[in-house]
Amino acid sequence: MKLLVIEDEKELSDSICSYLNSAHFICETAYNFPAAMEKIALHDYTCIILDITLPGGSGLDILKELRSNNKADAVLVISARNSLDDKVHGLRAGADDYLTKPFHLPELMARIEAIIRRKVFMGKSTIEIGNLSLNIQDKTAMAGGQTLNLTRMEYDLLLYFVGNKNRVVSKNAMSEHVWGDQAGVAGNFDFLYAHIKNLRKKLLHAGCPDYIESVYGIGYKFSI
């Protein structure tokens, strides 16, 4: 899943990204207000980790911009401002959670995971679809009671498909979700096609129906 870390302290930003990357999240970064505004205008994120005090502007204005444009990106505010008024203001402005600095990285990740469960998977830790079962916390998938031997990329794609079931998703959206800023480096979608082909093969081998439908010229649809 693709996250955006908006934090001007580079050392803290690097620590957050390194920790979250180890848990198979894809992290992009913005170190100031203009860069953050450009990112949210161009891309969608599963969750945004947002500092309030930024060079060039306020994180609350970024939050207001997101909500005024009806963007569904989840937002976790991280801030040294720890008064009750600050927390209430941030939550009422549209934040999904508020974490005061300093914090422990495991708590940050736990809050991100909780937000994703609430916003994307209706609060569930285990998602059941057909004969598929995905454990979001363990990042494992099962079919017919047997564990699927998926690579990280294959699991990320499957989770993305499940979160967007019965919707047509574009190749660009899938590529950005899995590879973030590196999505356009290859210049084509061959890498994406290969991962989807392998995922589909493993699902079929496990006895699943052919859930993944190609939509010509657009992308794919995970049909249930």
GROMACS .gro file of N, CA and C in nm, residues 6-160:
model
  465
    6ILE      N    1   0.456   1.334   0.508
    6ILE     CA    2   0.479   1.479   0.497
    6ILE      C    3   0.540   1.524   0.628
    7GLU      N    4   0.670   1.538   0.629
    7GLU     CA    5   0.745   1.569   0.752
    7GLU      C    6   0.873   1.641   0.714
    8ASP      N    7   0.896   1.759   0.775
    8ASP     CA    8   1.012   1.840   0.736
    8ASP      C    9   1.142   1.796   0.803
    9GLU      N   10   1.135   1.720   0.912
    9GLU     CA   11   1.256   1.669   0.976
    9GLU      C   12   1.300   1.544   0.901
   10LYS      N   13   1.403   1.558   0.820
   10LYS     CA   14   1.443   1.448   0.730
   10LYS      C   15   1.481   1.322   0.806
   11GLU      N   16   1.549   1.338   0.919
   11GLU     CA   17   1.589   1.220   0.996
   11GLU      C   18   1.467   1.142   1.044
   12LEU      N   19   1.366   1.213   1.093
   12LEU     CA   20   1.244   1.148   1.137
   12LEU      C   21   1.171   1.085   1.019
   13SER      N   22   1.163   1.158   0.908
   13SER     CA   23   1.098   1.106   0.788
   13SER      C   24   1.165   0.978   0.740
   14ASP      N   25   1.298   0.978   0.739
   14ASP     CA   26   1.373   0.859   0.696
   14ASP      C   27   1.346   0.741   0.789
   15SER      N   28   1.339   0.768   0.919
   15SER     CA   29   1.314   0.661   1.017
   15SER      C   30   1.175   0.601   0.997
   16ILE      N   31   1.077   0.689   0.975
   16ILE     CA   32   0.940   0.642   0.953
   16ILE      C   33   0.933   0.556   0.827
   17CYS      N   34   0.993   0.606   0.719
   17CYS     CA   35   0.988   0.533   0.592
   17CYS      C   36   1.060   0.400   0.601
   18SER      N   37   1.176   0.398   0.664
   18SER     CA   38   1.252   0.274   0.678
   18SER      C   39   1.171   0.170   0.755
   19TYR      N   40   1.106   0.212   0.862
   19TYR     CA   41   1.028   0.119   0.945
   19TYR      C   42   0.907   0.067   0.868
   20LEU      N   43   0.837   0.157   0.801
   20LEU     CA   44   0.717   0.117   0.727
   20LEU      C   45   0.751   0.034   0.603
   21ASN      N   46   0.863   0.065   0.539
   21ASN     CA   47   0.907  -0.015   0.424
   21ASN      C   48   0.935  -0.159   0.467
   22SER      N   49   0.987  -0.176   0.588
   22SER     CA   50   1.016  -0.312   0.637
   22SER      C   51   0.889  -0.392   0.658
   23ALA      N   52   0.776  -0.322   0.670
   23ALA     CA   53   0.645  -0.387   0.685
   23ALA      C   54   0.571  -0.392   0.551
   24HIS      N   55   0.645  -0.370   0.441
   24HIS     CA   56   0.593  -0.384   0.305
   24HIS      C   57   0.501  -0.270   0.262
   25PHE      N   58   0.511  -0.155   0.328
   25PHE     CA   59   0.443  -0.037   0.276
   25PHE      C   60   0.538   0.033   0.178
   26ILE      N   61   0.479   0.104   0.081
   26ILE     CA   62   0.556   0.188  -0.011
   26ILE      C   63   0.542   0.333   0.036
   27CYS      N   64   0.654   0.398   0.064
   27CYS     CA   65   0.650   0.534   0.118
   27CYS      C   66   0.705   0.636   0.020
   28GLU      N   67   0.629   0.742  -0.001
   28GLU     CA   68   0.678   0.860  -0.070
   28GLU      C   69   0.692   0.971   0.034
   29THR      N   70   0.770   1.073   0.002
   29THR     CA   71   0.798   1.178   0.101
   29THR      C   72   0.777   1.318   0.043
   30ALA      N   73   0.747   1.411   0.132
   30ALA     CA   74   0.744   1.555   0.101
   30ALA      C   75   0.795   1.625   0.225
   31TYR      N   76   0.888   1.718   0.206
   31TYR     CA   77   0.953   1.784   0.320
   31TYR      C   78   0.906   1.926   0.344
   32ASN      N   79   0.816   1.977   0.257
   32ASN     CA   80   0.766   2.112   0.276
   32ASN      C   81   0.625   2.123   0.218
   33PHE      N   82   0.562   2.237   0.243
   33PHE     CA   83   0.422   2.258   0.203
   33PHE      C   84   0.403   2.251   0.051
   34PRO      N   85   0.482   2.322  -0.029
   34PRO     CA   86   0.459   2.316  -0.175
   34PRO      C   87   0.475   2.176  -0.232
   35ALA      N   88   0.577   2.103  -0.187
   35ALA     CA   89   0.598   1.966  -0.237
   35ALA      C   90   0.482   1.876  -0.199
   36ALA      N   91   0.430   1.894  -0.078
   36ALA     CA   92   0.317   1.813  -0.032
   36ALA      C   93   0.192   1.843  -0.114
   37MET      N   94   0.167   1.970  -0.141
   37MET     CA   95   0.049   2.008  -0.220
   37MET      C   96   0.057   1.951  -0.361
   38GLU      N   97   0.177   1.949  -0.417
   38GLU     CA   98   0.194   1.892  -0.551
   38GLU      C   99   0.166   1.741  -0.550
   39LYS      N  100   0.216   1.672  -0.446
   39LYS     CA  101   0.196   1.528  -0.435
   39LYS      C  102   0.047   1.493  -0.426
   40ILE      N  103  -0.026   1.563  -0.338
   40ILE     CA  104  -0.167   1.525  -0.319
   40ILE      C  105  -0.252   1.561  -0.440
   41ALA      N  106  -0.205   1.658  -0.519
   41ALA     CA  107  -0.279   1.694  -0.640
   41ALA      C  108  -0.261   1.589  -0.749
   42LEU      N  109  -0.144   1.525  -0.751
   42LEU     CA  110  -0.111   1.432  -0.859
   42LEU      C  111  -0.144   1.287  -0.829
   43HIS      N  112  -0.146   1.251  -0.699
   43HIS     CA  113  -0.155   1.110  -0.664
   43HIS      C  114  -0.258   1.085  -0.553
   44ASP      N  115  -0.300   0.959  -0.542
   44ASP     CA  116  -0.385   0.914  -0.432
   44ASP      C  117  -0.303   0.823  -0.342
   45TYR      N  118  -0.331   0.827  -0.213
   45TYR     CA  119  -0.257   0.748  -0.116
   45TYR      C  120  -0.353   0.673  -0.024
   46THR      N  121  -0.311   0.555   0.018
   46THR     CA  122  -0.392   0.481   0.114
   46THR      C  123  -0.397   0.556   0.246
   47CYS      N  124  -0.282   0.611   0.287
   47CYS     CA  125  -0.277   0.691   0.410
   47CYS      C  126  -0.167   0.796   0.399
   48ILE      N  127  -0.194   0.915   0.453
   48ILE     CA  128  -0.097   1.024   0.457
   48ILE      C  129  -0.059   1.049   0.602
   49ILE      N  130   0.071   1.048   0.630
   49ILE     CA  131   0.121   1.082   0.764
   49ILE      C  132   0.161   1.229   0.757
   50LEU      N  133   0.092   1.313   0.830
   50LEU     CA  134   0.098   1.458   0.808
   50LEU      C  135   0.143   1.535   0.931
   51ASP      N  136   0.256   1.603   0.919
   51ASP     CA  137   0.300   1.696   1.023
   51ASP      C  138   0.225   1.827   1.005
   52ILE      N  139   0.198   1.896   1.115
   52ILE     CA  140   0.122   2.021   1.107
   52ILE      C  141   0.211   2.139   1.070
   53THR      N  142   0.330   2.146   1.131
   53THR     CA  143   0.420   2.260   1.110
   53THR      C  144   0.519   2.228   0.999
   54LEU      N  145   0.503   2.297   0.885
   54LEU     CA  146   0.587   2.269   0.768
   54LEU      C  147   0.646   2.398   0.713
   55PRO      N  148   0.763   2.392   0.651
   55PRO     CA  149   0.815   2.509   0.581
   55PRO      C  150   0.721   2.549   0.467
   56GLY      N  151   0.679   2.674   0.467
   56GLY     CA  152   0.596   2.723   0.357
   56GLY      C  153   0.447   2.716   0.380
   57GLY      N  154   0.403   2.657   0.491
   57GLY     CA  155   0.259   2.651   0.514
   57GLY      C  156   0.223   2.555   0.626
   58SER      N  157   0.094   2.538   0.647
   58SER     CA  158   0.043   2.454   0.755
   58SER      C  159  -0.011   2.322   0.702
   59GLY      N  160   0.017   2.216   0.777
   59GLY     CA  161  -0.039   2.086   0.742
   59GLY      C  162  -0.190   2.085   0.746
   60LEU      N  163  -0.249   2.170   0.829
   60LEU     CA  164  -0.395   2.176   0.835
   60LEU      C  165  -0.454   2.226   0.704
   61ASP      N  166  -0.381   2.314   0.635
   61ASP     CA  167  -0.429   2.360   0.504
   61ASP      C  168  -0.423   2.247   0.401
   62ILE      N  169  -0.325   2.158   0.414
   62ILE     CA  170  -0.319   2.041   0.326
   62ILE      C  171  -0.438   1.951   0.353
   63LEU      N  172  -0.468   1.933   0.480
   63LEU     CA  173  -0.583   1.851   0.519
   63LEU      C  174  -0.714   1.910   0.466
   64LYS      N  175  -0.729   2.042   0.478
   64LYS     CA  176  -0.849   2.108   0.427
   64LYS      C  177  -0.860   2.095   0.275
   65GLU      N  178  -0.745   2.102   0.207
   65GLU     CA  179  -0.744   2.087   0.061
   65GLU      C  180  -0.792   1.948   0.022
   66LEU      N  181  -0.743   1.847   0.092
   66LEU     CA  182  -0.785   1.710   0.065
   66LEU      C  183  -0.936   1.694   0.081
   67ARG      N  184  -0.988   1.742   0.192
   67ARG     CA  185  -1.129   1.723   0.222
   67ARG      C  186  -1.219   1.809   0.134
   68SER      N  187  -1.175   1.929   0.099
   68SER     CA  188  -1.257   2.014   0.012
   68SER      C  189  -1.268   1.957  -0.128
   69ASN      N  190  -1.168   1.876  -0.168
   69ASN     CA  191  -1.171   1.811  -0.299
   69ASN      C  192  -1.227   1.670  -0.291
   70ASN      N  193  -1.282   1.636  -0.175
   70ASN     CA  194  -1.345   1.504  -0.154
   70ASN      C  195  -1.251   1.388  -0.181
   71LYS      N  196  -1.122   1.408  -0.151
   71LYS     CA  197  -1.028   1.298  -0.167
   71LYS      C  198  -1.039   1.205  -0.047
   72ALA      N  199  -1.033   1.075  -0.076
   72ALA     CA  200  -1.059   0.975   0.028
   72ALA      C  201  -0.933   0.931   0.103
   73ASP      N  202  -0.817   0.990   0.071
   73ASP     CA  203  -0.693   0.951   0.139
   73ASP      C  204  -0.709   0.961   0.291
   74ALA      N  205  -0.674   0.856   0.361
   74ALA     CA  206  -0.675   0.861   0.507
   74ALA      C  207  -0.561   0.952   0.554
   75VAL      N  208  -0.580   1.018   0.667
   75VAL     CA  209  -0.479   1.111   0.719
   75VAL      C  210  -0.454   1.084   0.868
   76LEU      N  211  -0.328   1.060   0.901
   76LEU     CA  212  -0.284   1.050   1.040
   76LEU      C  213  -0.195   1.171   1.069
   77VAL      N  214  -0.241   1.259   1.154
   77VAL     CA  215  -0.163   1.377   1.191
   77VAL      C  216  -0.059   1.338   1.295
   78ILE      N  217   0.066   1.381   1.272
   78ILE     CA  218   0.171   1.368   1.374
   78ILE      C  219   0.217   1.509   1.407
   79SER      N  220   0.219   1.544   1.535
   79SER     CA  221   0.249   1.683   1.571
   79SER      C  222   0.303   1.691   1.713
   80ALA      N  223   0.390   1.792   1.734
   80ALA     CA  224   0.438   1.820   1.869
   80ALA      C  225   0.333   1.896   1.950
   81ARG      N  226   0.230   1.946   1.884
   81ARG     CA  227   0.122   2.016   1.952
   81ARG      C  228   0.031   1.911   2.018
   82ASN      N  229   0.033   1.909   2.151
   82ASN     CA  230  -0.037   1.801   2.219
   82ASN      C  231  -0.151   1.847   2.309
   83SER      N  232  -0.196   1.971   2.291
   83SER     CA  233  -0.309   2.017   2.373
   83SER      C  234  -0.438   1.954   2.321
   84LEU      N  235  -0.538   1.947   2.407
   84LEU     CA  236  -0.667   1.892   2.367
   84LEU      C  237  -0.727   1.972   2.253
   85ASP      N  238  -0.713   2.105   2.257
   85ASP     CA  239  -0.768   2.190   2.151
   85ASP      C  240  -0.705   2.158   2.016
   86ASP      N  241  -0.573   2.135   2.014
   86ASP     CA  242  -0.504   2.102   1.889
   86ASP      C  243  -0.555   1.970   1.832
   87LYS      N  244  -0.572   1.873   1.920
   87LYS     CA  245  -0.620   1.741   1.874
   87LYS      C  246  -0.762   1.751   1.819
   88VAL      N  247  -0.847   1.820   1.892
   88VAL     CA  248  -0.985   1.835   1.848
   88VAL      C  249  -0.992   1.910   1.715
   89HIS      N  250  -0.910   2.015   1.703
   89HIS     CA  251  -0.907   2.093   1.578
   89HIS      C  252  -0.866   2.006   1.461
   90GLY      N  253  -0.759   1.926   1.480
   90GLY     CA  254  -0.711   1.840   1.372
   90GLY      C  255  -0.813   1.735   1.331
   91LEU      N  256  -0.878   1.673   1.430
   91LEU     CA  257  -0.977   1.570   1.400
   91LEU      C  258  -1.100   1.629   1.333
   92ARG      N  259  -1.142   1.747   1.378
   92ARG     CA  260  -1.259   1.810   1.317
   92ARG      C  261  -1.229   1.863   1.178
   93ALA      N  262  -1.101   1.887   1.149
   93ALA     CA  263  -1.062   1.933   1.015
   93ALA      C  264  -1.062   1.818   0.915
   94GLY      N  265  -1.074   1.695   0.965
   94GLY     CA  266  -1.082   1.581   0.874
   94GLY      C  267  -0.979   1.473   0.893
   95ALA      N  268  -0.893   1.485   0.995
   95ALA     CA  269  -0.794   1.381   1.021
   95ALA      C  270  -0.864   1.255   1.072
   96ASP      N  271  -0.807   1.141   1.039
   96ASP     CA  272  -0.861   1.013   1.086
   96ASP      C  273  -0.804   0.974   1.222
   97ASP      N  274  -0.688   1.031   1.256
   97ASP     CA  275  -0.627   1.004   1.387
   97ASP      C  276  -0.523   1.113   1.412
   98TYR      N  277  -0.480   1.124   1.538
   98TYR     CA  278  -0.386   1.229   1.577
   98TYR      C  279  -0.287   1.167   1.676
   99LEU      N  280  -0.159   1.174   1.643
   99LEU     CA  281  -0.054   1.116   1.726
   99LEU      C  282   0.047   1.225   1.760
  100THR      N  283   0.074   1.242   1.890
  100THR     CA  284   0.165   1.349   1.931
  100THR      C  285   0.310   1.299   1.936
  101LYS      N  286   0.401   1.388   1.901
  101LYS     CA  287   0.544   1.360   1.908
  101LYS      C  288   0.592   1.381   2.053
  102PRO      N  289   0.693   1.306   2.096
  102PRO     CA  290   0.757   1.192   2.028
  102PRO      C  291   0.669   1.069   2.040
  103PHE      N  292   0.687   0.977   1.945
  103PHE     CA  293   0.608   0.854   1.946
  103PHE      C  294   0.698   0.737   1.909
  104HIS      N  295   0.651   0.617   1.939
  104HIS     CA  296   0.723   0.497   1.902
  104HIS      C  297   0.674   0.450   1.765
  105LEU      N  298   0.766   0.406   1.681
  105LEU     CA  299   0.730   0.365   1.546
  105LEU      C  300   0.631   0.248   1.542
  106PRO      N  301   0.640   0.150   1.633
  106PRO     CA  302   0.537   0.045   1.632
  106PRO      C  303   0.396   0.100   1.654
  107GLU      N  304   0.383   0.202   1.740
  107GLU     CA  305   0.251   0.261   1.761
  107GLU      C  306   0.204   0.334   1.635
  108LEU      N  307   0.295   0.405   1.569
  108LEU     CA  308   0.259   0.472   1.444
  108LEU      C  309   0.207   0.371   1.343
  109MET      N  310   0.277   0.258   1.326
  109MET     CA  311   0.233   0.159   1.229
  109MET      C  312   0.100   0.097   1.271
  110ALA      N  313   0.082   0.072   1.400
  110ALA     CA  314  -0.044   0.014   1.447
  110ALA      C  315  -0.161   0.107   1.418
  111ARG      N  316  -0.140   0.237   1.434
  111ARG     CA  317  -0.247   0.333   1.406
  111ARG      C  318  -0.276   0.340   1.255
  112ILE      N  319  -0.172   0.334   1.172
  112ILE     CA  320  -0.192   0.332   1.027
  112ILE      C  321  -0.272   0.210   0.987
  113GLU      N  322  -0.235   0.094   1.040
  113GLU     CA  323  -0.306  -0.029   1.008
  113GLU      C  324  -0.452  -0.022   1.053
  114ALA      N  325  -0.476   0.038   1.171
  114ALA     CA  326  -0.613   0.051   1.221
  114ALA      C  327  -0.696   0.142   1.131
  115ILE      N  328  -0.635   0.252   1.085
  115ILE     CA  329  -0.704   0.344   0.993
  115ILE      C  330  -0.741   0.272   0.864
  116ILE      N  331  -0.646   0.197   0.809
  116ILE     CA  332  -0.671   0.125   0.683
  116ILE      C  333  -0.782   0.022   0.701
  117ARG      N  334  -0.781  -0.048   0.813
  117ARG     CA  335  -0.888  -0.146   0.838
  117ARG      C  336  -1.024  -0.077   0.842
  118ARG      N  337  -1.030   0.039   0.908
  118ARG     CA  338  -1.158   0.111   0.919
  118ARG      C  339  -1.204   0.165   0.785
  119LYS      N  340  -1.112   0.227   0.711
  119LYS     CA  341  -1.152   0.299   0.590
  119LYS      C  342  -1.167   0.209   0.467
  120VAL      N  343  -1.083   0.109   0.458
  120VAL     CA  344  -1.083   0.027   0.337
  120VAL      C  345  -1.156  -0.107   0.358
  121PHE      N  346  -1.142  -0.164   0.478
  121PHE     CA  347  -1.194  -0.299   0.501
  121PHE      C  348  -1.296  -0.305   0.614
  122MET      N  349  -1.363  -0.195   0.641
  122MET     CA  350  -1.474  -0.190   0.737
  122MET      C  351  -1.436  -0.244   0.875
  123GLY      N  352  -1.313  -0.218   0.916
  123GLY     CA  353  -1.269  -0.255   1.049
  123GLY      C  354  -1.223  -0.399   1.065
  124LYS      N  355  -1.223  -0.476   0.958
  124LYS     CA  356  -1.189  -0.618   0.968
  124LYS      C  357  -1.038  -0.640   0.953
  125SER      N  358  -0.987  -0.737   1.031
  125SER     CA  359  -0.848  -0.779   1.016
  125SER      C  360  -0.835  -0.893   0.917
  126THR      N  361  -0.943  -0.969   0.901
  126THR     CA  362  -0.944  -1.080   0.806
  126THR      C  363  -1.055  -1.057   0.705
  127ILE      N  364  -1.022  -1.063   0.578
  127ILE     CA  365  -1.118  -1.039   0.471
  127ILE      C  366  -1.151  -1.173   0.404
  128GLU      N  367  -1.278  -1.204   0.397
  128GLU     CA  368  -1.324  -1.327   0.332
  128GLU      C  369  -1.398  -1.291   0.203
  129ILE      N  370  -1.348  -1.343   0.091
  129ILE     CA  371  -1.413  -1.322  -0.038
  129ILE      C  372  -1.411  -1.454  -0.114
  130GLY      N  373  -1.530  -1.508  -0.142
  130GLY     CA  374  -1.535  -1.637  -0.207
  130GLY      C  375  -1.461  -1.739  -0.122
  131ASN      N  376  -1.368  -1.813  -0.184
  131ASN     CA  377  -1.289  -1.908  -0.105
  131ASN      C  378  -1.152  -1.850  -0.067
  132LEU      N  379  -1.140  -1.717  -0.079
  132LEU     CA  380  -1.018  -1.647  -0.040
  132LEU      C  381  -1.030  -1.590   0.101
  133SER      N  382  -0.918  -1.592   0.174
  133SER     CA  383  -0.912  -1.531   0.307
  133SER      C  384  -0.779  -1.457   0.318
  134LEU      N  385  -0.786  -1.325   0.345
  134LEU     CA  386  -0.665  -1.243   0.359
  134LEU      C  387  -0.655  -1.191   0.502
  135ASN      N  388  -0.541  -1.213   0.564
  135ASN     CA  389  -0.513  -1.159   0.697
  135ASN      C  390  -0.429  -1.034   0.680
  136ILE      N  391  -0.489  -0.918   0.706
  136ILE     CA  392  -0.422  -0.791   0.679
  136ILE      C  393  -0.303  -0.771   0.771
  137GLN      N  394  -0.315  -0.811   0.898
  137GLN     CA  395  -0.206  -0.790   0.993
  137GLN      C  396  -0.087  -0.882   0.962
  138ASP      N  397  -0.115  -1.009   0.935
  138ASP     CA  398  -0.005  -1.103   0.907
  138ASP      C  399   0.043  -1.094   0.763
  139LYS      N  400  -0.037  -1.026   0.678
  139LYS     CA  401  -0.005  -1.013   0.535
  139LYS      C  402   0.009  -1.151   0.470
  140THR      N  403  -0.092  -1.234   0.497
  140THR     CA  404  -0.097  -1.367   0.439
  140THR      C  405  -0.231  -1.387   0.369
  141ALA      N  406  -0.234  -1.482   0.277
  141ALA     CA  407  -0.357  -1.512   0.205
  141ALA      C  408  -0.374  -1.664   0.198
  142MET      N  409  -0.500  -1.707   0.207
  142MET     CA  410  -0.532  -1.848   0.200
  142MET      C  411  -0.644  -1.870   0.099
  143ALA      N  412  -0.644  -1.989   0.038
  143ALA     CA  413  -0.751  -2.028  -0.053
  143ALA      C  414  -0.788  -2.172  -0.023
  144GLY      N  415  -0.917  -2.194   0.006
  144GLY     CA  416  -0.960  -2.330   0.038
  144GLY      C  417  -0.889  -2.387   0.159
  145GLY      N  418  -0.851  -2.299   0.254
  145GLY     CA  419  -0.786  -2.345   0.376
  145GLY      C  420  -0.637  -2.366   0.365
  146GLN      N  421  -0.579  -2.342   0.247
  146GLN     CA  422  -0.435  -2.360   0.228
  146GLN      C  423  -0.368  -2.225   0.203
  147THR      N  424  -0.250  -2.206   0.263
  147THR     CA  425  -0.177  -2.080   0.248
  147THR      C  426  -0.125  -2.065   0.106
  148LEU      N  427  -0.147  -1.947   0.049
  148LEU     CA  428  -0.095  -1.917  -0.084
  148LEU      C  429   0.048  -1.867  -0.072
  149ASN      N  430   0.136  -1.921  -0.153
  149ASN     CA  431   0.277  -1.881  -0.152
  149ASN      C  432   0.294  -1.762  -0.247
  150LEU      N  433   0.263  -1.642  -0.195
  150LEU     CA  434   0.267  -1.521  -0.278
  150LEU      C  435   0.392  -1.439  -0.247
  151THR      N  436   0.446  -1.376  -0.349
  151THR     CA  437   0.552  -1.278  -0.327
  151THR      C  438   0.490  -1.152  -0.267
  152ARG      N  439   0.574  -1.063  -0.221
  152ARG     CA  440   0.524  -0.936  -0.166
  152ARG      C  441   0.441  -0.860  -0.269
  153MET      N  442   0.490  -0.852  -0.391
  153MET     CA  443   0.418  -0.779  -0.497
  153MET      C  444   0.284  -0.844  -0.527
  154GLU      N  445   0.283  -0.977  -0.532
  154GLU     CA  446   0.159  -1.048  -0.561
  154GLU      C  447   0.056  -1.025  -0.450
  155TYR      N  448   0.102  -1.030  -0.325
  155TYR     CA  449   0.011  -1.005  -0.213
  155TYR      C  450  -0.044  -0.862  -0.218
  156ASP      N  451   0.044  -0.765  -0.244
  156ASP     CA  452   0.000  -0.625  -0.251
  156ASP      C  453  -0.104  -0.606  -0.361
  157LEU      N  454  -0.081  -0.668  -0.476
  157LEU     CA  455  -0.177  -0.659  -0.585
  157LEU      C  456  -0.310  -0.724  -0.547
  158LEU      N  457  -0.304  -0.841  -0.483
  158LEU     CA  458  -0.427  -0.910  -0.443
  158LEU      C  459  -0.505  -0.826  -0.342
  159LEU      N  460  -0.436  -0.768  -0.245
  159LEU     CA  461  -0.503  -0.683  -0.146
  159LEU      C  462  -0.566  -0.561  -0.212
  160TYR      N  463  -0.496  -0.505  -0.310
  160TYR     CA  464  -0.549  -0.389  -0.383
  160TYR      C  465  -0.674  -0.429  -0.462
   0.00000   0.00000   0.00000
